[in-house]
Amino acid sequence: MTFEQLVPAPTSARWVPPTQGSFPLDDETALHAGPGTEGTARWLRSTVGAATGLRFPDGENDNGIVLRIDEGLAAEAYRLVVDGHAIRIEGGGAAGVFWGAQTFRQLLGPDAFRRAPLDPAREWTVPMVTVEDAPRFGWRGMMLDVSRHFMPKDGVLRYLDLLAAHKLNVFHFHITDDQGWRVEIKRHPKLTEVGAWRSRTRWGHRASPLWQEHPHGGYYTQDDIREIVAYAESLHITVVPEIDIPGHSQAAITAYPFLGNSDVVDTEAMTVWDSWGVSPNVLAPTEEVLRFYEGVFEEILDLFPSTFVHVGGDECPKDQWKASPTAQARIKELGVGDEDGLQSWFIRHFDRWLADRGRRLIGWDEILEGGLAEGATVSSWRGYRGGIDAAKAGHDVVMCPEQQVYLNFREDGGPDEPMPIAYVRTLEDVYRFEPVPAELTEEEAAHVIGTQANVWTEVMEHQGRVDYQVFPRLAAFSEVAWRELPAPAERDFADFERRMKAHYPRLDALGVDYRPPSGPLPRHLRPGVLGRPIEGAPPNV
């Protein structure tokens, strides 16, 4: 294994002269952790130590593996030097040292990604190289929807490991929606007692006539959330929670009917939604609803230390507000003009509320409608345009256009793709994604704080289906997020494919049920289950 097979590829890597040698590891290889690197030392012993069977005893000198913070480097930058004397991993901060350790693990080969040694007598070596590296973006993320299909806690912890292995540092946790509320809120227990469960589930696209006729659901207790957040923190990943308002709220309204527009719809008869698409059932624009969600967010802030809190803000149909005397009176009372103004009022309220508590609101690009709250950050999903408009107006942006990096979109145009959704987005398509639009000036482009891939799970009924949709494309995305790459048409995809040949065995060792380059395996097939393929190239909007 050499530096020529790393994913994502580093900024700079070269052999240590004079020869292309290797450094041996054995039971005497000590591990010296300088101040601030103790977490990476624990991670190396628990992962690489478990895979190799090596003890990595404490060391007090500069032999063996040496972890050190070099304040001359940027916080997430690292330098990895393997010469004839030691393996030195230096970072500008604890995160940089950790990303250097991830590169070190790749250099050891795919068996270093296993949980136990295959051969206790194996001799382990690492190539003698110098790697210098730093990320392009500070926000390198993946959003996982656990509302449409619940992923148990252990699966979430596993995905944090997979993000860390690809040097991604943001986990956008979509934990509420029409189809299920997934986080315990102690002052509002019915959110999980009622809102976390649906009686059945649409099987396939929303036009499918098929159903899974059994209850589906689940939720994370507050201690589960604390564990997830703490584990992510140990991997230098920030967990950004998403609590959807004012749309995508049917599960919450089912649990507490007063949250809905009860003057135009029978909210007492509502159920947690069992199908897909955009529900017409949205929150009522009342002070009682604001107080309820302030209580929710108070508990969310206690659980999630993330500076950013996502409030959704997308796909909020206005039909009920148009028909609701309460909503129409509220529009006049507030002087917001129309229903778009009412949605903006919702978002502005929580922007101020979060800012007063030292947090920052982030929402999908629909929060631009009716006027964007002053401190809000935009997740640009409907294309680039929302992000461009926000950046030009001086707002920070996370670029995640559906046409480029929605990993629930199908990976191939072949007839065997399971429940194929939307446009074809191949591994190469994702590799050629560029997060910063050329039309932004340098000052405007600085507002693009990062990028993320989004994973909506309507047609992903279990972890294996999530794996199939996410990988290997998340590996391509990780390189886009990490490296300063050439223009999309000039990128060396052939080189990336070559490096992926070494990366697939790493994914195999990690137990990832990815889509093979040759196409789906029999266990991946879903014959006869309706998808919604869209032909042609997606629009660049």
Coordinates of C-alpha atoms in Angstrom, one line a residue:
M1 CA 0.0 0.0 0.0
T2 CA 1.4 3.4 -1.0
F3 CA 0.4 7.0 -0.8
E4 CA -0.6 6.7 -4.4
Q5 CA -3.8 4.8 -3.3
L6 CA -5.2 7.3 -0.7
V7 CA -8.8 8.5 -0.7
P8 CA -9.3 11.4 -0.5
A9 CA -6.0 12.1 -2.2
P10 CA -3.7 14.4 -0.1
T11 CA -2.4 17.8 -1.1
S12 CA 1.2 16.6 -1.3
A13 CA 2.7 13.1 -0.9
R14 CA 6.2 11.8 -1.7
W15 CA 8.6 9.1 -0.9
V16 CA 11.2 9.8 1.8
P17 CA 14.6 9.5 0.0
P18 CA 16.8 7.7 -0.8
T19 CA 14.7 4.6 -1.4
Q20 CA 11.0 3.5 -1.5
G21 CA 11.4 1.7 1.8
S22 CA 9.0 0.7 4.6
F23 CA 8.9 1.1 8.4
P24 CA 8.2 -2.0 10.4
L25 CA 5.7 -2.2 13.2
D26 CA 5.8 -4.7 16.0
D27 CA 4.9 -5.2 19.7
E28 CA 7.7 -2.9 20.7
T29 CA 6.4 0.0 18.6
A30 CA 5.6 2.6 21.2
L31 CA 3.0 5.4 20.9
H32 CA 3.8 8.8 22.3
A33 CA 0.9 11.2 22.5
G34 CA 1.8 14.8 23.0
P35 CA -0.6 17.2 24.8
G36 CA -3.9 17.5 23.0
T37 CA -3.5 14.3 21.0
E38 CA -4.7 11.8 23.6
G39 CA -8.0 11.1 21.8
T40 CA -6.2 10.1 18.6
A41 CA -4.0 7.8 20.6
R42 CA -7.0 6.1 22.1
W43 CA -8.5 5.8 18.6
L44 CA -5.3 4.3 17.2
R45 CA -5.2 1.7 19.9
S46 CA -8.9 0.8 19.7
T47 CA -9.0 0.5 15.9
V48 CA -5.5 0.0 14.3
G49 CA -4.4 -1.8 17.5
A50 CA -7.4 -4.2 17.3
A51 CA -6.9 -4.8 13.6
T52 CA -3.2 -5.5 13.8
G53 CA -3.0 -7.1 17.3
L54 CA -0.2 -4.6 18.2
R55 CA -0.2 -3.1 21.7
F56 CA 1.3 0.3 20.9
P57 CA 2.6 0.8 24.5
D58 CA 3.2 4.3 25.9
G59 CA 6.5 5.8 24.7
E60 CA 8.4 8.8 26.0
N61 CA 10.8 9.5 23.1
D62 CA 10.7 10.2 19.4
N63 CA 10.8 6.6 18.3
G64 CA 7.8 4.6 17.2
I65 CA 4.6 6.6 16.6
V66 CA 4.7 10.2 17.7
L67 CA 1.6 12.4 17.8
R68 CA 2.1 16.1 18.2
I69 CA 0.3 19.4 17.7
D70 CA 2.2 22.0 15.6
E71 CA 0.5 25.4 16.0
G72 CA 2.2 26.5 12.8
L73 CA -0.3 24.4 10.8
A74 CA -4.0 25.2 10.3
A75 CA -6.3 23.5 12.7
E76 CA -7.3 20.6 10.5
A77 CA -4.1 20.4 8.5
Y78 CA -1.6 17.6 9.2
R79 CA 1.9 16.4 8.3
L80 CA 2.7 12.7 8.3
V81 CA 6.4 11.7 8.1
V82 CA 7.5 8.1 8.1
D83 CA 11.3 7.8 7.9
G84 CA 13.9 5.4 9.2
H85 CA 13.4 6.6 12.8
A86 CA 9.7 7.1 13.6
I87 CA 6.2 7.7 12.4
R88 CA 5.4 11.4 13.2
I89 CA 1.9 12.6 12.8
E90 CA 1.6 16.4 13.4
G91 CA -1.5 18.6 13.1
G92 CA -2.4 22.2 13.7
G93 CA -4.9 21.0 16.3
A94 CA -6.3 17.7 17.6
A95 CA -8.5 17.3 14.5
G96 CA -5.5 17.6 12.2
V97 CA -3.7 14.9 14.1
F98 CA -6.7 12.7 13.8
W99 CA -7.0 13.2 10.1
G100 CA -3.3 12.3 9.8
A101 CA -4.0 9.1 11.8
Q102 CA -6.8 8.2 9.3
T103 CA -4.2 8.5 6.5
F104 CA -1.8 6.4 8.5
R105 CA -4.5 3.7 8.7
Q106 CA -5.0 3.7 5.0
L107 CA -1.2 3.3 4.4
L108 CA -1.3 0.1 6.4
G109 CA -3.7 -1.6 3.9
P110 CA -7.3 -2.8 4.0
D111 CA -6.8 -5.3 6.8
A112 CA -6.1 -2.4 9.1
F113 CA -9.9 -1.6 8.8
R114 CA -10.9 -4.9 10.4
R115 CA -11.8 -5.5 14.0
A116 CA -9.4 -8.3 14.7
P117 CA -6.1 -9.5 13.1
L118 CA -6.5 -12.1 10.4
D119 CA -3.0 -13.5 11.0
P120 CA -1.5 -12.8 14.5
A121 CA 2.0 -13.6 13.0
R122 CA 1.7 -11.1 10.2
E123 CA 4.4 -8.5 9.9
W124 CA 3.1 -5.0 9.5
T125 CA 4.9 -2.2 7.7
V126 CA 4.1 1.3 6.6
P127 CA 5.7 3.0 3.5
M128 CA 8.3 5.6 4.2
V129 CA 6.6 8.8 3.0
T130 CA 5.9 12.4 3.7
V131 CA 2.3 13.5 3.4
E132 CA 1.2 17.2 3.9
D133 CA -2.4 17.9 3.7
A134 CA -5.2 20.3 4.6
P135 CA -8.9 20.5 3.8
R136 CA -10.5 22.9 1.3
F137 CA -13.8 23.4 3.3
G138 CA -14.5 23.6 7.0
W139 CA -17.9 22.0 6.5
R140 CA -17.6 18.5 4.9
G141 CA -20.8 16.7 5.6
M142 CA -23.4 14.1 5.0
M143 CA -27.1 14.4 5.9
L144 CA -28.9 11.2 7.0
D145 CA -32.7 11.0 7.2
V146 CA -33.7 8.7 10.0
S147 CA -37.4 9.8 9.9
R148 CA -38.5 8.0 6.8
H149 CA -36.8 4.9 7.8
F150 CA -35.4 4.7 11.3
M151 CA -31.7 3.6 11.8
P152 CA -31.0 2.2 15.2
K153 CA -28.3 3.8 17.3
D154 CA -25.6 1.3 16.5
G155 CA -26.1 2.0 12.8
V156 CA -25.7 5.7 13.4
L157 CA -22.4 5.2 15.3
R158 CA -21.2 3.0 12.4
Y159 CA -21.9 5.8 10.0
L160 CA -19.9 8.2 12.1
D161 CA -17.0 5.8 11.7
L162 CA -17.5 5.8 8.0
L163 CA -17.6 9.6 7.8
A164 CA -14.4 9.8 9.8
A165 CA -12.7 7.3 7.6
H166 CA -13.4 9.7 4.7
K167 CA -12.3 12.9 6.6
L168 CA -15.9 14.2 6.7
N169 CA -16.6 16.3 9.8
V170 CA -20.3 17.2 9.8
F171 CA -23.2 14.8 10.4
H172 CA -26.5 16.5 9.6
F173 CA -29.0 14.5 11.6
H174 CA -32.5 14.7 10.1
I175 CA -34.5 13.5 13.1
T176 CA -38.1 14.8 12.6
D177 CA -40.5 14.7 9.7
D178 CA -44.0 13.7 8.7
Q179 CA -43.2 10.0 8.9
G180 CA -41.7 9.9 12.4
W181 CA -40.3 11.9 15.3
R182 CA -37.0 10.4 16.4
V183 CA -35.7 12.2 19.5
E184 CA -37.0 12.1 23.0
I185 CA -38.3 15.4 24.3
K186 CA -39.1 15.0 28.0
R187 CA -41.6 17.8 28.4
H188 CA -43.5 16.5 25.4
P189 CA -43.5 12.7 25.7
K190 CA -46.2 12.0 23.1
L191 CA -43.7 13.2 20.4
T192 CA -42.1 9.7 20.7
E193 CA -44.9 7.8 22.3
V194 CA -47.2 8.6 19.4
G195 CA -45.1 10.4 16.8
A196 CA -42.3 7.9 16.5
W197 CA -44.5 5.1 15.0
R198 CA -46.5 4.6 11.9
S199 CA -48.9 1.7 11.2
R200 CA -47.5 0.8 7.8
T201 CA -45.1 2.0 5.1
R202 CA -45.3 2.7 1.4
W203 CA -43.1 0.1 -0.4
G204 CA -41.3 2.0 -3.2
H205 CA -42.1 5.4 -4.7
R206 CA -45.2 7.2 -3.5
A207 CA -47.1 6.1 -6.6
S208 CA -46.4 2.4 -5.8
P209 CA -49.5 0.3 -4.9
L210 CA -47.4 -1.8 -2.5
W211 CA -47.3 -1.5 1.3
Q212 CA -45.3 -3.0 4.1
E213 CA -48.2 -3.9 6.4
H214 CA -46.5 -3.7 9.7
P215 CA -45.7 -0.9 12.2
H216 CA -42.4 1.0 11.7
G217 CA -40.6 3.4 14.0
G218 CA -38.2 4.0 16.8
Y219 CA -36.5 6.9 18.5
Y220 CA -33.3 7.9 20.3
T221 CA -33.5 8.5 24.0
Q222 CA -31.7 11.6 25.3
D223 CA -28.9 9.3 26.6
D224 CA -28.7 7.8 23.1
I225 CA -28.3 11.3 21.6
R226 CA -25.6 12.2 24.2
E227 CA -23.7 9.0 23.3
I228 CA -24.0 9.7 19.6
V229 CA -22.8 13.3 20.1
A230 CA -19.9 12.3 22.4
Y231 CA -18.8 9.5 20.0
A232 CA -18.9 12.0 17.0
E233 CA -16.9 14.5 19.0
S234 CA -14.2 11.8 19.6
L235 CA -14.0 11.5 15.8
H236 CA -13.9 15.3 15.3
I237 CA -17.4 15.3 13.8
T238 CA -20.0 17.9 14.6
V239 CA -23.6 16.6 14.8
V240 CA -26.1 19.2 13.5
P241 CA -29.7 18.4 14.5
E242 CA -32.6 19.1 12.2
I243 CA -36.0 19.9 13.7
D244 CA -38.4 20.7 10.9
I245 CA -40.6 23.8 11.0
P246 CA -43.2 24.8 9.9
G247 CA -43.7 22.1 7.3
H248 CA -42.8 18.4 7.5
S249 CA -44.6 18.3 10.8
Q250 CA -47.4 15.7 10.5
A251 CA -45.9 13.4 13.1
A252 CA -45.7 16.2 15.7
I253 CA -49.3 17.3 14.9
T254 CA -50.5 13.7 15.3
A255 CA -48.9 13.6 18.7
Y256 CA -50.2 17.1 19.7
P257 CA -53.2 18.1 17.5
F258 CA -53.2 21.7 18.7
L259 CA -50.0 22.2 16.7
G260 CA -51.9 22.0 13.4
N261 CA -54.4 24.1 11.7
S262 CA -57.4 22.6 13.5
D263 CA -59.8 25.3 12.2
V264 CA -59.5 23.8 8.6
V265 CA -58.6 20.2 9.2
D266 CA -59.4 17.5 11.8
T267 CA -56.1 17.3 13.5
E268 CA -57.5 14.9 16.1
A269 CA -58.0 12.3 13.4
M270 CA -54.5 12.7 12.0
T271 CA -52.0 9.8 11.9
V272 CA -48.2 9.6 11.4
W273 CA -47.8 9.6 7.6
D274 CA -47.3 6.3 6.0
S275 CA -46.4 7.6 2.5
W276 CA -43.9 9.9 0.8
G277 CA -43.9 13.3 -0.8
V278 CA -44.9 16.7 0.8
S279 CA -47.7 16.6 3.4
P280 CA -50.2 19.4 3.4
N281 CA -50.3 19.4 7.2
V282 CA -48.2 22.2 8.6
L283 CA -47.9 24.0 11.9
A284 CA -50.4 26.7 12.9
P285 CA -48.9 30.2 13.2
T286 CA -49.9 30.7 16.9
E287 CA -48.0 31.8 20.0
E288 CA -48.9 28.4 21.6
V289 CA -47.0 26.6 18.8
L290 CA -44.0 28.9 19.2
R291 CA -43.8 28.2 22.9
F292 CA -44.1 24.5 22.3
Y293 CA -41.2 24.5 19.8
E294 CA -39.1 26.8 22.1
G295 CA -39.4 24.0 24.7
V296 CA -38.4 21.5 22.1
F297 CA -35.4 23.5 21.1
E298 CA -34.4 24.1 24.7
E299 CA -33.9 20.4 25.1
I300 CA -32.2 20.1 21.7
L301 CA -29.7 22.8 22.6
D302 CA -28.9 20.8 25.8
L303 CA -28.3 17.7 23.8
F304 CA -26.4 19.1 20.8
P305 CA -23.5 21.5 21.4
S306 CA -23.3 22.3 17.6
T307 CA -23.2 26.1 16.8
F308 CA -25.6 25.4 14.0
V309 CA -29.2 24.1 14.5
H310 CA -31.1 23.2 11.3
V311 CA -34.8 24.1 11.3
G312 CA -35.8 22.7 7.9
G313 CA -38.0 25.4 6.5
D314 CA -38.5 23.6 3.2
E315 CA -41.6 22.3 1.3
C316 CA -44.2 24.1 3.4
P317 CA -47.5 24.1 1.5
K318 CA -49.6 27.2 2.2
D319 CA -53.0 25.8 1.4
Q320 CA -54.1 25.4 5.0
W321 CA -52.9 28.8 5.9
K322 CA -54.8 30.3 3.0
A323 CA -58.0 28.6 4.2
S324 CA -57.4 29.2 7.9
P325 CA -59.1 32.2 9.5
T326 CA -56.5 32.0 12.3
A327 CA -53.6 32.1 9.9
Q328 CA -55.1 35.0 7.9
A329 CA -55.8 37.0 11.0
R330 CA -52.2 36.3 12.0
I331 CA -50.9 37.7 8.7
K332 CA -52.8 40.9 9.2
E333 CA -51.8 41.2 12.9
L334 CA -48.1 40.7 12.0
G335 CA -48.2 42.8 8.9
V336 CA -46.2 40.2 6.9
G337 CA -48.3 40.5 3.7
D338 CA -48.9 36.9 2.7
E339 CA -48.3 33.2 3.5
D340 CA -44.7 33.4 2.4
G341 CA -44.3 36.2 4.9
L342 CA -45.8 34.0 7.5
Q343 CA -43.2 31.3 6.9
S344 CA -40.5 33.9 7.1
W345 CA -41.9 35.1 10.4
F346 CA -41.6 31.5 11.7
I347 CA -37.9 31.3 10.6
R348 CA -37.1 34.8 11.8
H349 CA -38.5 34.1 15.2
F350 CA -36.3 31.1 15.8
D351 CA -33.3 32.8 14.2
R352 CA -33.5 35.4 16.9
W353 CA -34.3 32.8 19.6
L354 CA -31.2 30.7 18.7
A355 CA -29.0 33.8 18.3
D356 CA -29.9 34.9 21.8
R357 CA -28.5 31.6 23.0
G358 CA -25.3 31.7 21.0
R359 CA -26.4 29.4 18.2
R360 CA -26.9 29.9 14.5
L361 CA -29.9 28.9 12.4
I362 CA -29.5 27.0 9.2
G363 CA -32.3 26.0 6.9
W364 CA -33.1 24.7 3.4
D365 CA -33.1 27.4 0.7
E366 CA -36.9 28.0 0.9
I367 CA -36.1 30.1 4.0
L368 CA -35.1 32.8 1.4
E369 CA -38.8 33.1 0.5
G370 CA -40.4 36.1 2.2
G371 CA -37.0 37.5 3.2
L372 CA -34.1 35.8 4.9
A373 CA -33.4 36.2 8.6
E374 CA -30.3 38.2 9.2
G375 CA -28.1 35.6 10.7
A376 CA -29.4 32.6 8.8
T377 CA -27.2 30.1 6.9
V378 CA -28.7 28.4 3.8
S379 CA -28.5 24.7 2.8
S380 CA -28.8 25.1 -1.0
W381 CA -30.7 22.0 -2.1
R382 CA -32.9 22.9 -5.1
G383 CA -29.9 23.7 -7.1
Y384 CA -27.1 26.3 -6.9
R385 CA -29.4 29.4 -7.2
G386 CA -30.5 29.6 -3.6
G387 CA -26.9 29.4 -2.5
I388 CA -25.8 32.0 -5.0
D389 CA -28.5 34.4 -4.0
A390 CA -27.7 33.9 -0.3
A391 CA -23.9 34.3 -0.8
K392 CA -24.4 37.5 -2.8
A393 CA -26.5 38.8 0.0
G394 CA -23.7 38.1 2.5
H395 CA -25.1 34.9 4.0
D396 CA -23.1 31.7 4.6
V397 CA -24.0 28.7 2.4
V398 CA -23.6 24.9 2.5
M399 CA -23.9 23.7 -1.1
C400 CA -25.8 20.4 -1.5
P401 CA -27.8 20.7 -4.8
E402 CA -30.0 17.7 -5.4
Q403 CA -29.0 17.5 -9.0
Q404 CA -25.4 16.7 -8.0
V405 CA -25.2 15.2 -4.5
Y406 CA -28.5 13.6 -3.5
L407 CA -27.2 10.1 -2.9
N408 CA -30.8 8.7 -2.9
F409 CA -30.8 9.4 -6.7
R410 CA -30.1 6.3 -8.8
E411 CA -26.4 5.4 -9.5
D412 CA -27.0 3.9 -13.0
G413 CA -29.6 3.8 -15.7
G414 CA -29.8 0.1 -15.9
P415 CA -33.0 -1.8 -15.5
D416 CA -31.8 -3.6 -12.3
E417 CA -31.3 -0.6 -10.1
P418 CA -33.4 -1.1 -7.0
M419 CA -36.4 1.4 -6.8
P420 CA -34.6 3.9 -9.0
I421 CA -35.2 7.5 -8.1
A422 CA -34.7 10.6 -10.2
Y423 CA -31.6 11.3 -12.4
V424 CA -28.6 9.1 -12.8
R425 CA -25.8 10.3 -10.6
T426 CA -22.8 8.1 -11.3
L427 CA -19.5 7.9 -9.3
E428 CA -18.0 10.1 -12.0
D429 CA -20.8 12.6 -11.8
V430 CA -20.3 13.1 -8.1
Y431 CA -16.5 13.3 -8.6
R432 CA -17.0 16.2 -11.0
F433 CA -19.3 18.1 -8.7
E434 CA -18.1 21.6 -7.9
P435 CA -19.5 23.3 -4.8
V436 CA -18.5 26.9 -5.6
P437 CA -20.3 28.4 -8.6
A438 CA -18.0 30.3 -11.0
E439 CA -20.2 33.3 -11.0
L440 CA -19.5 34.2 -7.4
T441 CA -16.8 36.7 -6.7
E442 CA -13.9 35.8 -4.4
E443 CA -15.6 37.7 -1.5
E444 CA -19.0 36.0 -2.3
A445 CA -17.4 32.5 -2.7
A446 CA -15.9 32.9 0.9
H447 CA -19.5 32.5 2.1
V448 CA -19.6 28.9 0.8
I449 CA -18.5 27.4 4.1
G450 CA -18.7 23.9 2.8
T451 CA -20.7 21.2 1.1
Q452 CA -22.6 18.0 2.0
A453 CA -24.2 15.0 0.4
N454 CA -27.8 14.3 1.4
V455 CA -29.4 10.8 1.9
W456 CA -33.2 10.7 2.0
T457 CA -34.4 7.2 3.0
E458 CA -37.9 6.8 1.6
V459 CA -36.7 3.7 -0.4
M460 CA -34.0 2.6 2.0
E461 CA -35.7 0.3 4.4
H462 CA -32.5 -0.8 6.3
Q463 CA -28.8 -0.2 6.7
G464 CA -27.8 -2.3 3.7
R465 CA -29.9 -0.2 1.3
V466 CA -28.4 3.0 2.8
D467 CA -24.9 1.5 2.2
Y468 CA -25.8 0.7 -1.4
Q469 CA -27.0 4.2 -2.2
V470 CA -24.2 6.0 -0.3
F471 CA -21.2 4.0 -1.4
P472 CA -19.0 4.3 -3.3
R473 CA -20.2 7.8 -4.2
L474 CA -19.5 9.2 -0.7
A475 CA -15.8 8.4 -1.4
A476 CA -15.9 10.6 -4.5
F477 CA -17.8 13.3 -2.6
S478 CA -15.2 13.2 0.2
E479 CA -12.4 14.1 -2.2
V480 CA -14.5 17.0 -3.6
A481 CA -15.1 18.3 -0.1
W482 CA -11.5 17.8 1.0
R483 CA -9.3 18.8 -1.9
E484 CA -8.9 21.8 -4.1
L485 CA -9.6 20.1 -7.4
P486 CA -9.3 21.3 -11.0
A487 CA -12.4 22.4 -12.9
P488 CA -14.9 19.5 -13.2
A489 CA -14.1 18.7 -16.9
E490 CA -10.3 18.6 -16.1
R491 CA -10.5 16.2 -13.1
D492 CA -8.6 13.0 -13.5
F493 CA -11.4 10.5 -12.9
A494 CA -9.3 7.7 -14.3
D495 CA -6.8 8.2 -11.4
F496 CA -9.6 8.3 -8.9
E497 CA -11.0 5.0 -10.3
R498 CA -7.5 3.5 -10.0
R499 CA -7.3 4.6 -6.3
M500 CA -10.8 3.2 -5.7
K501 CA -9.5 -0.2 -6.6
A502 CA -7.5 0.0 -3.4
H503 CA -10.4 1.6 -1.5
Y504 CA -13.0 -1.1 -2.2
P505 CA -11.1 -3.6 -0.1
R506 CA -11.2 -1.1 2.8
L507 CA -15.0 -0.8 2.4
D508 CA -15.2 -4.6 2.3
A509 CA -13.2 -4.8 5.6
L510 CA -15.5 -2.3 7.1
G511 CA -18.5 -4.3 6.1
V512 CA -20.0 -1.7 3.7
D513 CA -22.6 -3.1 1.3
Y514 CA -21.7 -0.7 -1.5
R515 CA -22.8 -0.9 -5.1
P516 CA -20.2 -2.9 -7.0
P517 CA -18.8 -1.2 -10.1
S518 CA -20.2 -4.1 -12.1
G519 CA -23.8 -3.4 -10.9
P520 CA -26.2 -4.7 -8.2
L521 CA -25.8 -8.1 -6.7
P522 CA -28.9 -10.4 -6.3
R523 CA -29.4 -9.2 -2.7
H524 CA -29.6 -5.6 -3.9
L525 CA -32.5 -6.2 -6.4
R526 CA -36.0 -5.1 -5.7
P527 CA -37.9 -6.5 -8.7
G528 CA -41.4 -5.1 -9.3
V529 CA -41.1 -2.3 -6.7
L530 CA -41.9 1.1 -8.4
G531 CA -39.3 3.9 -8.5
R532 CA -39.4 7.2 -10.2
P533 CA -36.6 7.4 -12.7
I534 CA -36.1 10.7 -14.7
E535 CA -34.2 10.4 -18.0
G536 CA -31.6 12.8 -19.2
A537 CA -29.1 15.0 -17.5
P538 CA -30.3 17.0 -14.5
P539 CA -30.7 20.8 -15.0
N540 CA -27.8 22.9 -13.8
V541 CA -29.9 25.4 -11.8

